[in-house]
Amino acid sequence: MVFDLGFSTPGLGTSEYSSVVSINLFVALLCACIVIGHLLEENRWMNESITALVIGLCTGVVILLISKGTNSHLLVFSEDLFFIYLLPPIIFNAGFQVKKKQFFRNFITIMLFGAVGTLISFTIISFGATKIFKNMNLGYLELGDYLAIGSIFSATDSVCTLQVLNQDQTPLLYSLVFGEGVVNDATSVVIFNAIQDIDLSQITTAVAFQLIGKFIYLFITSTVLGAGAGLLSAYIIKKLYFGRHSTDREVAIMILMAYLSYMLAELFYLSGILTVFFCGIVMSHYTWHNVTEKSRVTTKHTFATMSFIAELFIFLYVGMDALDIEKWSFVKDRPGTSVEVSAILLGFILVGRAAFVFPLSFLSNLTKKAQHEKIAFREQVLIWWAGLMRGAVSMALAYNQFTSKGHTTELGNAIMITSTITVVLFSTMVFGLITQPLVRLLLPAPKTMNRMISSEPTSPKSFIVPLLGNGQDSEMDLSQNVPRPTSLRMLLSTPSHTVHYYWRKFDNAFMRPVFGGRGFVPFNPGSPTDQSVHQSQHHLVDEGTN
């Protein structure tokens, strides 16, 4: 805490009172973000992330004036606070609410964009930074710093994607851009950590393959850990049925198991982002159906609220920290250099993203037979544009590389920090402001509505639908729409449908009897309400499995 008003109360010391004041002001600003965001709900340009950024910047200016240019923020930016407390609820809720059929139907494309695309972007940005920045007299920067720049600015902002895209209005875009963003963030963090570990004086082909092998290992183990945590929570709740005595225990075990999966991933040096994302997917498929109806409503709104507050906190946090006077004081004699570096980095981001979105989209389209499953050129432009935003992940990695506990004393490091802040603010506010109007321009409402096929009616976002028995894409529909594969040729021609067919058979035969899921409705035999809900849901499931 850095904002000191200069007085205290009898029960608190000066520093403790300053902390209390800072927290009070920050919470009040969060409330202001919510109120102003609500008032701007119908605005076609603004969204709550940009609103929080603007409020953070304005608050920073006010604090600068009050403190006479010594401080600009209430809290010091900490990558630990971001990665340990703020990011997990956001990524978990995204996995919990994601339309699973849409996500896994495009899984290969998402992996191409998220893993291969990130490596391409990392290579272009690192190579460009090494060639150009070495001749700009930016101070002492090593090879590891240039490679770190590549990983920092190849990390897209999946948090901002949640704000500017809507998975109901543009399900394909949301699935591709956000799915890519999750894998992209994980890949960028893996590359960043690998740069810290490998000996950069001896870069060989073997080291490159070692880096690729490490990513594959982390992806598989992180996914397995997240899925395992989700299945364990489903099994515990199914067997013990906490709802007989208290729905609070059901909600608590889901929240704690999700957070435990993330912390275990961090403990074992895995990717917590991937772990908690797949934990959310598995929990929404199994665990959520095992709890009582009241707990379903509670968990849905609890996870969404925690994610919402964390998102606002991050953008307010970044906006306020952007005016940190300490870092800008190092470059006050060379403001043009900082602007020039920021412009060059933005150029690298534009080129690096275009270098993989369009070629990989072309490759992805070659594997799809149906025209409606292919990524049209307009959608490719939107995917390219929506992924240009950089956010708190880039900030956190930059602070990790170029500062020591939030402070910097080197000119080169200060330039990179201020340039990162500039890129984050510009990309979020400018690219973010234009994204929604661009979606309306390139994908007009009628065309967008044709693709709005709800594939997960019993996902937490639409939990009432199966209870009413009028789901638009129920499991009954899924089983009818997926043809039974009869040959290897069909497997090769329609891999996603074939895999989905066999997964449904395996899921119904082996997974749901053990872990629950749709069809398992815990109820109190003495409660008429629970009996009717139980019978109606089983009737719906029986129809879907016949």
Short mmCIF file of N, CA and C in Angstrom, two decimals, residues 457-458 462-477 518 532-533 535-541 543-544:
data_model
loop_
_atom_site.label_atom_id
_atom_site.label_comp_id
_atom_site.label_asym_id
_atom_site.label_seq_id
_atom_site.Cartn_x
_atom_site.Cartn_y
_atom_site.Cartn_z
N PRO A 457 -27.41 -26.78 -23.40
CA PRO A 457 -28.54 -26.21 -22.69
C PRO A 457 -28.47 -26.44 -21.21
N THR A 458 -27.78 -27.47 -20.77
CA THR A 458 -27.69 -27.73 -19.35
C THR A 458 -26.38 -27.26 -18.76
N SER A 462 -27.46 -21.85 -18.55
CA SER A 462 -28.86 -22.02 -18.92
C SER A 462 -29.46 -23.17 -18.14
N PHE A 463 -29.24 -23.17 -16.82
CA PHE A 463 -29.58 -24.33 -16.02
C PHE A 463 -31.08 -24.57 -15.91
N ILE A 464 -31.91 -23.55 -16.16
CA ILE A 464 -33.35 -23.73 -16.01
C ILE A 464 -33.95 -24.51 -17.18
N VAL A 465 -33.29 -24.46 -18.35
CA VAL A 465 -33.86 -25.06 -19.56
C VAL A 465 -34.21 -26.53 -19.40
N PRO A 466 -33.27 -27.41 -18.92
CA PRO A 466 -33.64 -28.81 -18.82
C PRO A 466 -34.73 -29.07 -17.80
N LEU A 467 -34.84 -28.20 -16.79
CA LEU A 467 -35.89 -28.40 -15.80
C LEU A 467 -37.26 -28.16 -16.42
N LEU A 468 -37.30 -27.28 -17.41
CA LEU A 468 -38.56 -27.01 -18.08
C LEU A 468 -38.82 -27.96 -19.23
N GLY A 469 -37.77 -28.69 -19.63
CA GLY A 469 -37.92 -29.68 -20.68
C GLY A 469 -38.04 -29.11 -22.08
N ASN A 470 -37.49 -27.91 -22.34
CA ASN A 470 -37.60 -27.33 -23.67
C ASN A 470 -36.24 -26.92 -24.22
N GLY A 471 -35.20 -27.70 -23.93
CA GLY A 471 -33.87 -27.36 -24.41
C GLY A 471 -33.80 -27.38 -25.92
N GLN A 472 -33.08 -26.43 -26.48
CA GLN A 472 -32.97 -26.34 -27.93
C GLN A 472 -31.98 -27.34 -28.47
N ASP A 473 -31.05 -27.76 -27.67
CA ASP A 473 -30.01 -28.68 -28.14
C ASP A 473 -29.73 -29.68 -27.06
N SER A 474 -30.73 -30.38 -26.64
CA SER A 474 -30.60 -31.32 -25.55
C SER A 474 -29.78 -32.51 -25.98
N GLU A 475 -29.49 -33.34 -25.02
CA GLU A 475 -28.72 -34.54 -25.33
C GLU A 475 -29.47 -35.43 -26.28
N MET A 476 -30.79 -35.35 -26.25
CA MET A 476 -31.61 -36.09 -27.18
C MET A 476 -31.27 -35.65 -28.61
N ASP A 477 -31.14 -34.32 -28.82
CA ASP A 477 -30.82 -33.80 -30.14
C ASP A 477 -29.41 -34.19 -30.54
N ARG A 518 -25.43 -35.40 -15.83
CA ARG A 518 -26.83 -35.29 -16.21
C ARG A 518 -27.53 -36.65 -16.05
N SER A 532 -40.69 -34.41 -7.92
CA SER A 532 -41.18 -34.02 -9.24
C SER A 532 -40.04 -33.58 -10.14
N VAL A 533 -39.09 -32.81 -9.56
CA VAL A 533 -37.93 -32.38 -10.35
C VAL A 533 -37.12 -33.58 -10.79
N GLN A 535 -38.14 -36.72 -11.21
CA GLN A 535 -38.84 -37.51 -12.20
C GLN A 535 -38.82 -36.82 -13.56
N SER A 536 -39.02 -35.50 -13.58
CA SER A 536 -39.05 -34.78 -14.85
C SER A 536 -37.70 -34.81 -15.54
N GLN A 537 -36.63 -34.69 -14.74
CA GLN A 537 -35.30 -34.70 -15.35
C GLN A 537 -34.95 -36.09 -15.85
N HIS A 538 -35.32 -37.13 -15.09
CA HIS A 538 -35.03 -38.48 -15.55
C HIS A 538 -35.83 -38.81 -16.81
N HIS A 539 -37.06 -38.29 -16.89
CA HIS A 539 -37.86 -38.51 -18.08
C HIS A 539 -37.18 -37.90 -19.30
N LEU A 540 -36.61 -36.68 -19.12
CA LEU A 540 -35.92 -36.02 -20.23
C LEU A 540 -34.69 -36.79 -20.65
N VAL A 541 -33.94 -37.29 -19.66
CA VAL A 541 -32.73 -38.04 -19.98
C VAL A 541 -33.06 -39.36 -20.66
N GLU A 543 -35.56 -39.96 -22.57
CA GLU A 543 -35.87 -39.65 -23.95
C GLU A 543 -34.61 -39.46 -24.78
N GLY A 544 -33.60 -38.82 -24.16
CA GLY A 544 -32.37 -38.55 -24.90
C GLY A 544 -31.53 -39.78 -25.13
#
